[in-house]
Amino acid sequence: AVGISVEFVSHLTRSFAISTKLTRVERAKEATTNMGSAVFAGVAMTNLPGIVVLAFAKAQLIQIFFFRLNLVITLLGMAHGLIFLPVLLSYFGKTLYCAMLVWLLSFCEG
């Protein structure tokens, strides 16, 4: 569950961190525009088809604990990564100066 949730969040957060837009709202919008489709396609092409197959299982145990649980985790993780995270970053994300400073320091270390 944690791995799936991190997958949805990490791409958008990195895109927000390396954005060069001036305001947090513009940076969140750019991150969602650039990485939102990739995150959505990753869910639609990899996770959901595998989960849908579990819906047709004969065993009720598999339907409850694997199908329903994985479906809820995937949909909530996707909603968190594509809806709630950009809003949170637009309010509480680092400013451009802090993001650029971290970016520049990464070149000095490596």
PDB file of N, CA and C in Angstrom:
ATOM      1  N   ALA A   1       0.828  -1.197   0.000  1.00  0.00           N
ATOM      2  CA  ALA A   1       0.000   0.000   0.000  1.00  0.00           C
ATOM      3  C   ALA A   1       0.866   1.251   0.000  1.00  0.00           C
ATOM      4  N   VAL A   2       1.934   1.213   0.775  1.00  0.00           N
ATOM      5  CA  VAL A   2       2.809   2.389   0.850  1.00  0.00           C
ATOM      6  C   VAL A   2       3.516   2.607  -0.482  1.00  0.00           C
ATOM      7  N   GLY A   3       3.946   1.524  -1.120  1.00  0.00           N
ATOM      8  CA  GLY A   3       4.637   1.647  -2.399  1.00  0.00           C
ATOM      9  C   GLY A   3       3.768   2.264  -3.478  1.00  0.00           C
ATOM     10  N   ILE A   4       2.517   1.865  -3.523  1.00  0.00           N
ATOM     11  CA  ILE A   4       1.604   2.423  -4.520  1.00  0.00           C
ATOM     12  C   ILE A   4       1.365   3.903  -4.243  1.00  0.00           C
ATOM     13  N   SER A   5       1.179   4.265  -3.002  1.00  0.00           N
ATOM     14  CA  SER A   5       0.939   5.665  -2.658  1.00  0.00           C
ATOM     15  C   SER A   5       2.152   6.533  -2.946  1.00  0.00           C
ATOM     16  N   VAL A   6       3.342   6.011  -2.682  1.00  0.00           N
ATOM     17  CA  VAL A   6       4.565   6.766  -2.967  1.00  0.00           C
ATOM     18  C   VAL A   6       4.725   6.957  -4.467  1.00  0.00           C
ATOM     19  N   GLU A   7       4.330   5.963  -5.229  1.00  0.00           N
ATOM     20  CA  GLU A   7       4.435   6.065  -6.681  1.00  0.00           C
ATOM     21  C   GLU A   7       3.623   7.249  -7.212  1.00  0.00           C
ATOM     22  N   PHE A   8       2.435   7.441  -6.692  1.00  0.00           N
ATOM     23  CA  PHE A   8       1.589   8.524  -7.175  1.00  0.00           C
ATOM     24  C   PHE A   8       2.113   9.895  -6.757  1.00  0.00           C
ATOM     25  N   VAL A   9       2.721   9.956  -5.601  1.00  0.00           N
ATOM     26  CA  VAL A   9       3.123  11.233  -5.023  1.00  0.00           C
ATOM     27  C   VAL A   9       4.510  11.671  -5.486  1.00  0.00           C
ATOM     28  N   SER A  10       5.423  10.749  -5.659  1.00  0.00           N
ATOM     29  CA  SER A  10       6.817  11.110  -5.900  1.00  0.00           C
ATOM     30  C   SER A  10       7.023  11.850  -7.217  1.00  0.00           C
ATOM     31  N   HIS A  11       6.346  11.443  -8.276  1.00  0.00           N
ATOM     32  CA  HIS A  11       6.544  12.088  -9.575  1.00  0.00           C
ATOM     33  C   HIS A  11       6.061  13.540  -9.551  1.00  0.00           C
ATOM     34  N   LEU A  12       4.912  13.770  -8.963  1.00  0.00           N
ATOM     35  CA  LEU A  12       4.388  15.136  -8.887  1.00  0.00           C
ATOM     36  C   LEU A  12       5.240  16.010  -7.972  1.00  0.00           C
ATOM     37  N   THR A  13       5.704  15.457  -6.882  1.00  0.00           N
ATOM     38  CA  THR A  13       6.516  16.237  -5.950  1.00  0.00           C
ATOM     39  C   THR A  13       7.844  16.624  -6.586  1.00  0.00           C
ATOM     40  N   ARG A  14       8.467  15.720  -7.310  1.00  0.00           N
ATOM     41  CA  ARG A  14       9.726  16.040  -7.969  1.00  0.00           C
ATOM     42  C   ARG A  14       9.508  17.091  -9.054  1.00  0.00           C
ATOM     43  N   SER A  15       8.453  16.959  -9.818  1.00  0.00           N
ATOM     44  CA  SER A  15       8.153  17.942 -10.850  1.00  0.00           C
ATOM     45  C   SER A  15       7.907  19.320 -10.241  1.00  0.00           C
ATOM     46  N   PHE A  16       7.244  19.354  -9.098  1.00  0.00           N
ATOM     47  CA  PHE A  16       7.041  20.621  -8.390  1.00  0.00           C
ATOM     48  C   PHE A  16       8.372  21.190  -7.918  1.00  0.00           C
ATOM     49  N   ALA A  17       9.245  20.343  -7.413  1.00  0.00           N
ATOM     50  CA  ALA A  17      10.517  20.804  -6.849  1.00  0.00           C
ATOM     51  C   ALA A  17      11.449  21.380  -7.909  1.00  0.00           C
ATOM     52  N   ILE A  18      11.426  20.845  -9.118  1.00  0.00           N
ATOM     53  CA  ILE A  18      12.350  21.339 -10.144  1.00  0.00           C
ATOM     54  C   ILE A  18      11.715  22.392 -11.052  1.00  0.00           C
ATOM     55  N   SER A  19      10.483  22.754 -10.807  1.00  0.00           N
ATOM     56  CA  SER A  19       9.813  23.766 -11.610  1.00  0.00           C
ATOM     57  C   SER A  19      10.466  25.129 -11.392  1.00  0.00           C
ATOM     58  N   THR A  20      10.518  25.940 -12.435  1.00  0.00           N
ATOM     59  CA  THR A  20      11.110  27.272 -12.346  1.00  0.00           C
ATOM     60  C   THR A  20      10.061  28.383 -12.394  1.00  0.00           C
ATOM     61  N   LYS A  21       8.807  28.033 -12.256  1.00  0.00           N
ATOM     62  CA  LYS A  21       7.755  29.060 -12.209  1.00  0.00           C
ATOM     63  C   LYS A  21       7.902  29.879 -10.933  1.00  0.00           C
ATOM     64  N   LEU A  22       7.319  31.074 -10.926  1.00  0.00           N
ATOM     65  CA  LEU A  22       7.558  31.993  -9.816  1.00  0.00           C
ATOM     66  C   LEU A  22       6.700  31.724  -8.591  1.00  0.00           C
ATOM     67  N   THR A  23       5.431  31.383  -8.780  1.00  0.00           N
ATOM     68  CA  THR A  23       4.559  31.198  -7.627  1.00  0.00           C
ATOM     69  C   THR A  23       4.311  29.709  -7.381  1.00  0.00           C
ATOM     70  N   ARG A  24       3.878  29.404  -6.171  1.00  0.00           N
ATOM     71  CA  ARG A  24       3.578  28.018  -5.828  1.00  0.00           C
ATOM     72  C   ARG A  24       2.420  27.469  -6.651  1.00  0.00           C
ATOM     73  N   VAL A  25       1.425  28.303  -6.910  1.00  0.00           N
ATOM     74  CA  VAL A  25       0.261  27.865  -7.683  1.00  0.00           C
ATOM     75  C   VAL A  25       0.683  27.511  -9.109  1.00  0.00           C
ATOM     76  N   GLU A  26       1.523  28.346  -9.722  1.00  0.00           N
ATOM     77  CA  GLU A  26       1.994  28.056 -11.079  1.00  0.00           C
ATOM     78  C   GLU A  26       2.848  26.796 -11.103  1.00  0.00           C
ATOM     79  N   ARG A  27       3.656  26.598 -10.071  1.00  0.00           N
ATOM     80  CA  ARG A  27       4.504  25.413  -9.996  1.00  0.00           C
ATOM     81  C   ARG A  27       3.660  24.152  -9.805  1.00  0.00           C
ATOM     82  N   ALA A  28       2.622  24.228  -8.981  1.00  0.00           N
ATOM     83  CA  ALA A  28       1.729  23.084  -8.792  1.00  0.00           C
ATOM     84  C   ALA A  28       0.965  22.782 -10.082  1.00  0.00           C
ATOM     85  N   LYS A  29       0.549  23.823 -10.790  1.00  0.00           N
ATOM     86  CA  LYS A  29      -0.160  23.629 -12.054  1.00  0.00           C
ATOM     87  C   LYS A  29       0.755  22.987 -13.094  1.00  0.00           C
ATOM     88  N   GLU A  30       2.003  23.454 -13.155  1.00  0.00           N
ATOM     89  CA  GLU A  30       2.951  22.877 -14.109  1.00  0.00           C
ATOM     90  C   GLU A  30       3.261  21.413 -13.771  1.00  0.00           C
ATOM     91  N   ALA A  31       3.427  21.121 -12.486  1.00  0.00           N
ATOM     92  CA  ALA A  31       3.701  19.744 -12.065  1.00  0.00           C
ATOM     93  C   ALA A  31       2.549  18.826 -12.419  1.00  0.00           C
ATOM     94  N   THR A  32       1.327  19.289 -12.208  1.00  0.00           N
ATOM     95  CA  THR A  32       0.153  18.478 -12.535  1.00  0.00           C
ATOM     96  C   THR A  32       0.018  18.311 -14.043  1.00  0.00           C
ATOM     97  N   THR A  33       0.305  19.350 -14.791  1.00  0.00           N
ATOM     98  CA  THR A  33       0.224  19.269 -16.246  1.00  0.00           C
ATOM     99  C   THR A  33       1.274  18.318 -16.805  1.00  0.00           C
ATOM    100  N   ASN A  34       2.500  18.424 -16.297  1.00  0.00           N
ATOM    101  CA  ASN A  34       3.588  17.601 -16.831  1.00  0.00           C
ATOM    102  C   ASN A  34       3.506  16.134 -16.401  1.00  0.00           C
ATOM    103  N   MET A  35       3.212  15.883 -15.141  1.00  0.00           N
ATOM    104  CA  MET A  35       3.290  14.523 -14.624  1.00  0.00           C
ATOM    105  C   MET A  35       1.924  13.881 -14.359  1.00  0.00           C
ATOM    106  N   GLY A  36       0.863  14.668 -14.337  1.00  0.00           N
ATOM    107  CA  GLY A  36      -0.455  14.127 -14.031  1.00  0.00           C
ATOM    108  C   GLY A  36      -0.903  13.064 -15.019  1.00  0.00           C
ATOM    109  N   SER A  37      -0.665  13.324 -16.299  1.00  0.00           N
ATOM    110  CA  SER A  37      -1.078  12.343 -17.302  1.00  0.00           C
ATOM    111  C   SER A  37      -0.257  11.063 -17.201  1.00  0.00           C
ATOM    112  N   ALA A  38       1.027  11.183 -16.872  1.00  0.00           N
ATOM    113  CA  ALA A  38       1.867   9.996 -16.730  1.00  0.00           C
ATOM    114  C   ALA A  38       1.432   9.162 -15.525  1.00  0.00           C
ATOM    115  N   VAL A  39       1.105   9.822 -14.433  1.00  0.00           N
ATOM    116  CA  VAL A  39       0.641   9.108 -13.239  1.00  0.00           C
ATOM    117  C   VAL A  39      -0.695   8.436 -13.525  1.00  0.00           C
ATOM    118  N   PHE A  40      -1.593   9.152 -14.165  1.00  0.00           N
ATOM    119  CA  PHE A  40      -2.905   8.578 -14.495  1.00  0.00           C
ATOM    120  C   PHE A  40      -2.767   7.405 -15.459  1.00  0.00           C
ATOM    121  N   ALA A  41      -1.914   7.548 -16.461  1.00  0.00           N
ATOM    122  CA  ALA A  41      -1.707   6.455 -17.416  1.00  0.00           C
ATOM    123  C   ALA A  41      -1.070   5.255 -16.728  1.00  0.00           C
ATOM    124  N   GLY A  42      -0.185   5.495 -15.785  1.00  0.00           N
ATOM    125  CA  GLY A  42       0.420   4.390 -15.044  1.00  0.00           C
ATOM    126  C   GLY A  42      -0.610   3.612 -14.260  1.00  0.00           C
ATOM    127  N   VAL A  43      -1.550   4.317 -13.676  1.00  0.00           N
ATOM    128  CA  VAL A  43      -2.624   3.646 -12.935  1.00  0.00           C
ATOM    129  C   VAL A  43      -3.554   2.922 -13.902  1.00  0.00           C
ATOM    130  N   ALA A  44      -3.953   3.601 -14.958  1.00  0.00           N
ATOM    131  CA  ALA A  44      -4.926   3.027 -15.889  1.00  0.00           C
ATOM    132  C   ALA A  44      -4.352   1.843 -16.661  1.00  0.00           C
ATOM    133  N   MET A  45      -3.055   1.853 -16.932  1.00  0.00           N
ATOM    134  CA  MET A  45      -2.466   0.803 -17.762  1.00  0.00           C
ATOM    135  C   MET A  45      -1.875  -0.361 -16.964  1.00  0.00           C
ATOM    136  N   THR A  46      -1.455  -0.120 -15.742  1.00  0.00           N
ATOM    137  CA  THR A  46      -0.778  -1.191 -15.003  1.00  0.00           C
ATOM    138  C   THR A  46      -1.579  -1.682 -13.798  1.00  0.00           C
ATOM    139  N   ASN A  47      -1.963  -0.798 -12.926  1.00  0.00           N
ATOM    140  CA  ASN A  47      -2.607  -1.222 -11.678  1.00  0.00           C
ATOM    141  C   ASN A  47      -4.053  -1.677 -11.876  1.00  0.00           C
ATOM    142  N   LEU A  48      -4.852  -0.876 -12.544  1.00  0.00           N
ATOM    143  CA  LEU A  48      -6.275  -1.206 -12.661  1.00  0.00           C
ATOM    144  C   LEU A  48      -6.567  -2.495 -13.437  1.00  0.00           C
ATOM    145  N   PRO A  49      -5.901  -2.778 -14.553  1.00  0.00           N
ATOM    146  CA  PRO A  49      -6.186  -4.061 -15.211  1.00  0.00           C
ATOM    147  C   PRO A  49      -5.871  -5.269 -14.329  1.00  0.00           C
ATOM    148  N   GLY A  50      -4.802  -5.181 -13.565  1.00  0.00           N
ATOM    149  CA  GLY A  50      -4.481  -6.279 -12.662  1.00  0.00           C
ATOM    150  C   GLY A  50      -5.489  -6.439 -11.546  1.00  0.00           C
ATOM    151  N   ILE A  51      -6.037  -5.342 -11.102  1.00  0.00           N
ATOM    152  CA  ILE A  51      -7.035  -5.387 -10.037  1.00  0.00           C
ATOM    153  C   ILE A  51      -8.381  -5.869 -10.564  1.00  0.00           C
ATOM    154  N   VAL A  52      -8.744  -5.448 -11.778  1.00  0.00           N
ATOM    155  CA  VAL A  52     -10.026  -5.844 -12.361  1.00  0.00           C
ATOM    156  C   VAL A  52     -10.085  -7.363 -12.553  1.00  0.00           C
ATOM    157  N   VAL A  53      -8.970  -7.974 -12.877  1.00  0.00           N
ATOM    158  CA  VAL A  53      -8.941  -9.432 -13.031  1.00  0.00           C
ATOM    159  C   VAL A  53      -9.356 -10.115 -11.729  1.00  0.00           C
ATOM    160  N   LEU A  54      -8.968  -9.543 -10.599  1.00  0.00           N
ATOM    161  CA  LEU A  54      -9.309 -10.129  -9.307  1.00  0.00           C
ATOM    162  C   LEU A  54     -10.813 -10.069  -9.020  1.00  0.00           C
ATOM    163  N   ALA A  55     -11.513  -9.176  -9.679  1.00  0.00           N
ATOM    164  CA  ALA A  55     -12.957  -9.063  -9.452  1.00  0.00           C
ATOM    165  C   ALA A  55     -13.705 -10.309  -9.909  1.00  0.00           C
ATOM    166  N   PHE A  56     -13.128 -11.035 -10.845  1.00  0.00           N
ATOM    167  CA  PHE A  56     -13.799 -12.210 -11.390  1.00  0.00           C
ATOM    168  C   PHE A  56     -13.394 -13.503 -10.683  1.00  0.00           C
ATOM    169  N   ALA A  57     -12.671 -13.375  -9.590  1.00  0.00           N
ATOM    170  CA  ALA A  57     -12.257 -14.566  -8.839  1.00  0.00           C
ATOM    171  C   ALA A  57     -13.476 -15.223  -8.192  1.00  0.00           C
ATOM    172  N   LYS A  58     -13.443 -16.522  -8.120  1.00  0.00           N
ATOM    173  CA  LYS A  58     -14.560 -17.258  -7.520  1.00  0.00           C
ATOM    174  C   LYS A  58     -14.538 -17.185  -6.000  1.00  0.00           C
ATOM    175  N   ALA A  59     -13.357 -17.109  -5.429  1.00  0.00           N
ATOM    176  CA  ALA A  59     -13.228 -17.105  -3.965  1.00  0.00           C
ATOM    177  C   ALA A  59     -13.598 -15.734  -3.409  1.00  0.00           C
ATOM    178  N   GLN A  60     -14.478 -15.724  -2.455  1.00  0.00           N
ATOM    179  CA  GLN A  60     -14.916 -14.473  -1.841  1.00  0.00           C
ATOM    180  C   GLN A  60     -13.772 -13.819  -1.064  1.00  0.00           C
ATOM    181  N   LEU A  61     -12.880 -14.614  -0.521  1.00  0.00           N
ATOM    182  CA  LEU A  61     -11.727 -14.100   0.204  1.00  0.00           C
ATOM    183  C   LEU A  61     -10.859 -13.228  -0.700  1.00  0.00           C
ATOM    184  N   ILE A  62     -10.642 -13.667  -1.917  1.00  0.00           N
ATOM    185  CA  ILE A  62      -9.839 -12.888  -2.867  1.00  0.00           C
ATOM    186  C   ILE A  62     -10.578 -11.624  -3.272  1.00  0.00           C
ATOM    187  N   GLN A  63     -11.877 -11.719  -3.477  1.00  0.00           N
ATOM    188  CA  GLN A  63     -12.643 -10.537  -3.864  1.00  0.00           C
ATOM    189  C   GLN A  63     -12.628  -9.472  -2.783  1.00  0.00           C
ATOM    190  N   ILE A  64     -12.743  -9.888  -1.532  1.00  0.00           N
ATOM    191  CA  ILE A  64     -12.799  -8.913  -0.448  1.00  0.00           C
ATOM    192  C   ILE A  64     -11.422  -8.348  -0.132  1.00  0.00           C
ATOM    193  N   PHE A  65     -10.469  -9.240   0.134  1.00  0.00           N
ATOM    194  CA  PHE A  65      -9.190  -8.780   0.655  1.00  0.00           C
ATOM    195  C   PHE A  65      -8.205  -8.347  -0.417  1.00  0.00           C
ATOM    196  N   PHE A  66      -8.345  -8.808  -1.632  1.00  0.00           N
ATOM    197  CA  PHE A  66      -7.421  -8.399  -2.670  1.00  0.00           C
ATOM    198  C   PHE A  66      -8.053  -7.400  -3.636  1.00  0.00           C
ATOM    199  N   PHE A  67      -9.222  -7.746  -4.190  1.00  0.00           N
ATOM    200  CA  PHE A  67      -9.841  -6.850  -5.159  1.00  0.00           C
ATOM    201  C   PHE A  67     -10.279  -5.538  -4.525  1.00  0.00           C
ATOM    202  N   ARG A  68     -11.131  -5.615  -3.537  1.00  0.00           N
ATOM    203  CA  ARG A  68     -11.677  -4.384  -2.935  1.00  0.00           C
ATOM    204  C   ARG A  68     -10.594  -3.549  -2.273  1.00  0.00           C
ATOM    205  N   LEU A  69      -9.721  -4.188  -1.534  1.00  0.00           N
ATOM    206  CA  LEU A  69      -8.678  -3.456  -0.819  1.00  0.00           C
ATOM    207  C   LEU A  69      -7.708  -2.784  -1.788  1.00  0.00           C
ATOM    208  N   ASN A  70      -7.256  -3.523  -2.801  1.00  0.00           N
ATOM    209  CA  ASN A  70      -6.344  -2.926  -3.775  1.00  0.00           C
ATOM    210  C   ASN A  70      -7.018  -1.835  -4.599  1.00  0.00           C
ATOM    211  N   LEU A  71      -8.278  -2.023  -4.927  1.00  0.00           N
ATOM    212  CA  LEU A  71      -8.995  -1.001  -5.682  1.00  0.00           C
ATOM    213  C   LEU A  71      -9.119   0.285  -4.874  1.00  0.00           C
ATOM    214  N   VAL A  72      -9.486   0.160  -3.611  1.00  0.00           N
ATOM    215  CA  VAL A  72      -9.621   1.349  -2.757  1.00  0.00           C
ATOM    216  C   VAL A  72      -8.265   2.035  -2.575  1.00  0.00           C
ATOM    217  N   ILE A  73      -7.225   1.271  -2.318  1.00  0.00           N
ATOM    218  CA  ILE A  73      -5.894   1.856  -2.134  1.00  0.00           C
ATOM    219  C   ILE A  73      -5.438   2.564  -3.406  1.00  0.00           C
ATOM    220  N   THR A  74      -5.661   1.948  -4.552  1.00  0.00           N
ATOM    221  CA  THR A  74      -5.236   2.547  -5.813  1.00  0.00           C
ATOM    222  C   THR A  74      -6.014   3.822  -6.114  1.00  0.00           C
ATOM    223  N   LEU A  75      -7.329   3.788  -5.958  1.00  0.00           N
ATOM    224  CA  LEU A  75      -8.132   4.976  -6.266  1.00  0.00           C
ATOM    225  C   LEU A  75      -7.878   6.114  -5.281  1.00  0.00           C
ATOM    226  N   LEU A  76      -7.729   5.786  -4.000  1.00  0.00           N
ATOM    227  CA  LEU A  76      -7.419   6.834  -3.028  1.00  0.00           C
ATOM    228  C   LEU A  76      -6.017   7.397  -3.236  1.00  0.00           C
ATOM    229  N   GLY A  77      -5.064   6.549  -3.557  1.00  0.00           N
ATOM    230  CA  GLY A  77      -3.714   7.029  -3.830  1.00  0.00           C
ATOM    231  C   GLY A  77      -3.666   7.921  -5.053  1.00  0.00           C
ATOM    232  N   MET A  78      -4.412   7.545  -6.073  1.00  0.00           N
ATOM    233  CA  MET A  78      -4.470   8.360  -7.276  1.00  0.00           C
ATOM    234  C   MET A  78      -5.147   9.698  -7.002  1.00  0.00           C
ATOM    235  N   ALA A  79      -6.243   9.671  -6.250  1.00  0.00           N
ATOM    236  CA  ALA A  79      -6.924  10.922  -5.903  1.00  0.00           C
ATOM    237  C   ALA A  79      -6.016  11.805  -5.052  1.00  0.00           C
ATOM    238  N   HIS A  80      -5.293  11.206  -4.140  1.00  0.00           N
ATOM    239  CA  HIS A  80      -4.376  11.975  -3.309  1.00  0.00           C
ATOM    240  C   HIS A  80      -3.275  12.604  -4.157  1.00  0.00           C
ATOM    241  N   GLY A  81      -2.700  11.832  -5.069  1.00  0.00           N
ATOM    242  CA  GLY A  81      -1.603  12.335  -5.880  1.00  0.00           C
ATOM    243  C   GLY A  81      -2.024  13.350  -6.925  1.00  0.00           C
ATOM    244  N   LEU A  82      -3.212  13.213  -7.472  1.00  0.00           N
ATOM    245  CA  LEU A  82      -3.632  14.098  -8.558  1.00  0.00           C
ATOM    246  C   LEU A  82      -4.534  15.247  -8.126  1.00  0.00           C
ATOM    247  N   ILE A  83      -5.154  15.148  -6.954  1.00  0.00           N
ATOM    248  CA  ILE A  83      -6.076  16.203  -6.517  1.00  0.00           C
ATOM    249  C   ILE A  83      -5.558  16.901  -5.260  1.00  0.00           C
ATOM    250  N   PHE A  84      -5.367  16.137  -4.194  1.00  0.00           N
ATOM    251  CA  PHE A  84      -5.018  16.751  -2.913  1.00  0.00           C
ATOM    252  C   PHE A  84      -3.579  17.259  -2.866  1.00  0.00           C
ATOM    253  N   LEU A  85      -2.633  16.506  -3.424  1.00  0.00           N
ATOM    254  CA  LEU A  85      -1.232  16.912  -3.356  1.00  0.00           C
ATOM    255  C   LEU A  85      -0.961  18.238  -4.065  1.00  0.00           C
ATOM    256  N   PRO A  86      -1.435  18.467  -5.294  1.00  0.00           N
ATOM    257  CA  PRO A  86      -1.191  19.774  -5.909  1.00  0.00           C
ATOM    258  C   PRO A  86      -1.768  20.940  -5.101  1.00  0.00           C
ATOM    259  N   VAL A  87      -2.916  20.719  -4.478  1.00  0.00           N
ATOM    260  CA  VAL A  87      -3.500  21.780  -3.648  1.00  0.00           C
ATOM    261  C   VAL A  87      -2.619  22.037  -2.430  1.00  0.00           C
ATOM    262  N   LEU A  88      -2.169  20.971  -1.778  1.00  0.00           N
ATOM    263  CA  LEU A  88      -1.288  21.137  -0.616  1.00  0.00           C
ATOM    264  C   LEU A  88       0.027  21.798  -1.003  1.00  0.00           C
ATOM    265  N   LEU A  89       0.600  21.417  -2.133  1.00  0.00           N
ATOM    266  CA  LEU A  89       1.852  22.035  -2.575  1.00  0.00           C
ATOM    267  C   LEU A  89       1.660  23.504  -2.916  1.00  0.00           C
ATOM    268  N   SER A  90       0.504  23.869  -3.448  1.00  0.00           N
ATOM    269  CA  SER A  90       0.281  25.277  -3.786  1.00  0.00           C
ATOM    270  C   SER A  90       0.160  26.148  -2.532  1.00  0.00           C
ATOM    271  N   TYR A  91      -0.202  25.549  -1.403  1.00  0.00           N
ATOM    272  CA  TYR A  91      -0.272  26.303  -0.151  1.00  0.00           C
ATOM    273  C   TYR A  91       0.995  26.186   0.683  1.00  0.00           C
ATOM    274  N   PHE A  92       1.552  24.975   0.771  1.00  0.00           N
ATOM    275  CA  PHE A  92       2.634  24.727   1.719  1.00  0.00           C
ATOM    276  C   PHE A  92       3.951  24.323   1.074  1.00  0.00           C
ATOM    277  N   GLY A  93       4.041  24.295  -0.243  1.00  0.00           N
ATOM    278  CA  GLY A  93       5.271  23.878  -0.912  1.00  0.00           C
ATOM    279  C   GLY A  93       6.381  24.893  -0.727  1.00  0.00           C
ATOM    280  N   LYS A  94       7.606  24.455  -1.003  1.00  0.00           N
ATOM    281  CA  LYS A  94       8.742  25.359  -0.882  1.00  0.00           C
ATOM    282  C   LYS A  94       8.647  26.467  -1.919  1.00  0.00           C
ATOM    283  N   THR A  95       9.201  27.600  -1.577  1.00  0.00           N
ATOM    284  CA  THR A  95       9.234  28.705  -2.522  1.00  0.00           C
ATOM    285  C   THR A  95      10.266  28.411  -3.598  1.00  0.00           C
ATOM    286  N   LEU A  96      10.248  29.185  -4.657  1.00  0.00           N
ATOM    287  CA  LEU A  96      11.170  28.961  -5.764  1.00  0.00           C
ATOM    288  C   LEU A  96      12.609  29.108  -5.307  1.00  0.00           C
ATOM    289  N   TYR A  97      12.887  30.068  -4.445  1.00  0.00           N
ATOM    290  CA  TYR A  97      14.255  30.295  -3.991  1.00  0.00           C
ATOM    291  C   TYR A  97      14.792  29.065  -3.270  1.00  0.00           C
ATOM    292  N   CYS A  98      14.012  28.487  -2.376  1.00  0.00           N
ATOM    293  CA  CYS A  98      14.453  27.292  -1.643  1.00  0.00           C
ATOM    294  C   CYS A  98      14.657  26.123  -2.598  1.00  0.00           C
ATOM    295  N   ALA A  99      13.758  25.974  -3.554  1.00  0.00           N
ATOM    296  CA  ALA A  99      13.868  24.868  -4.501  1.00  0.00           C
ATOM    297  C   ALA A  99      15.107  25.020  -5.373  1.00  0.00           C
ATOM    298  N   MET A 100      15.369  26.228  -5.834  1.00  0.00           N
ATOM    299  CA  MET A 100      16.551  26.454  -6.663  1.00  0.00           C
ATOM    300  C   MET A 100      17.830  26.273  -5.868  1.00  0.00           C
ATOM    301  N   LEU A 101      17.824  26.688  -4.595  1.00  0.00           N
ATOM    302  CA  LEU A 101      19.000  26.518  -3.754  1.00  0.00           C
ATOM    303  C   LEU A 101      19.319  25.034  -3.548  1.00  0.00           C
ATOM    304  N   VAL A 102      18.309  24.238  -3.301  1.00  0.00           N
ATOM    305  CA  VAL A 102      18.515  22.784  -3.157  1.00  0.00           C
ATOM    306  C   VAL A 102      19.022  22.203  -4.450  1.00  0.00           C
ATOM    307  N   TRP A 103      18.498  22.659  -5.565  1.00  0.00           N
ATOM    308  CA  TRP A 103      18.922  22.169  -6.889  1.00  0.00           C
ATOM    309  C   TRP A 103      20.379  22.520  -7.145  1.00  0.00           C
ATOM    310  N   LEU A 104      20.777  23.764  -6.845  1.00  0.00           N
ATOM    311  CA  LEU A 104      22.156  24.166  -7.046  1.00  0.00           C
ATOM    312  C   LEU A 104      23.117  23.424  -6.133  1.00  0.00           C
ATOM    313  N   LEU A 105      22.712  23.176  -4.895  1.00  0.00           N
ATOM    314  CA  LEU A 105      23.559  22.441  -3.959  1.00  0.00           C
ATOM    315  C   LEU A 105      23.775  20.992  -4.411  1.00  0.00           C
ATOM    316  N   SER A 106      22.814  20.432  -5.109  1.00  0.00           N
ATOM    317  CA  SER A 106      22.969  19.058  -5.585  1.00  0.00           C
ATOM    318  C   SER A 106      24.102  18.976  -6.623  1.00  0.00           C
ATOM    319  N   PHE A 107      24.348  20.055  -7.381  1.00  0.00           N
ATOM    320  CA  PHE A 107      25.447  20.054  -8.323  1.00  0.00           C
ATOM    321  C   PHE A 107      26.797  20.222  -7.618  1.00  0.00           C
ATOM    322  N   CYS A 108      26.808  20.966  -6.528  1.00  0.00           N
ATOM    323  CA  CYS A 108      28.047  21.170  -5.795  1.00  0.00           C
ATOM    324  C   CYS A 108      28.521  19.877  -5.120  1.00  0.00           C
ATOM    325  N   GLU A 109      27.576  19.051  -4.662  1.00  0.00           N
ATOM    326  CA  GLU A 109      27.924  17.813  -3.972  1.00  0.00           C
ATOM    327  C   GLU A 109      28.366  16.738  -4.952  1.00  0.00           C
ATOM    328  N   GLY A 110      27.778  16.688  -6.118  1.00  0.00           N
ATOM    329  CA  GLY A 110      28.023  15.604  -7.061  1.00  0.00           C
ATOM    330  C   GLY A 110      29.044  15.947  -8.054  1.00  0.00           C
TER     331      GLY A 110
END
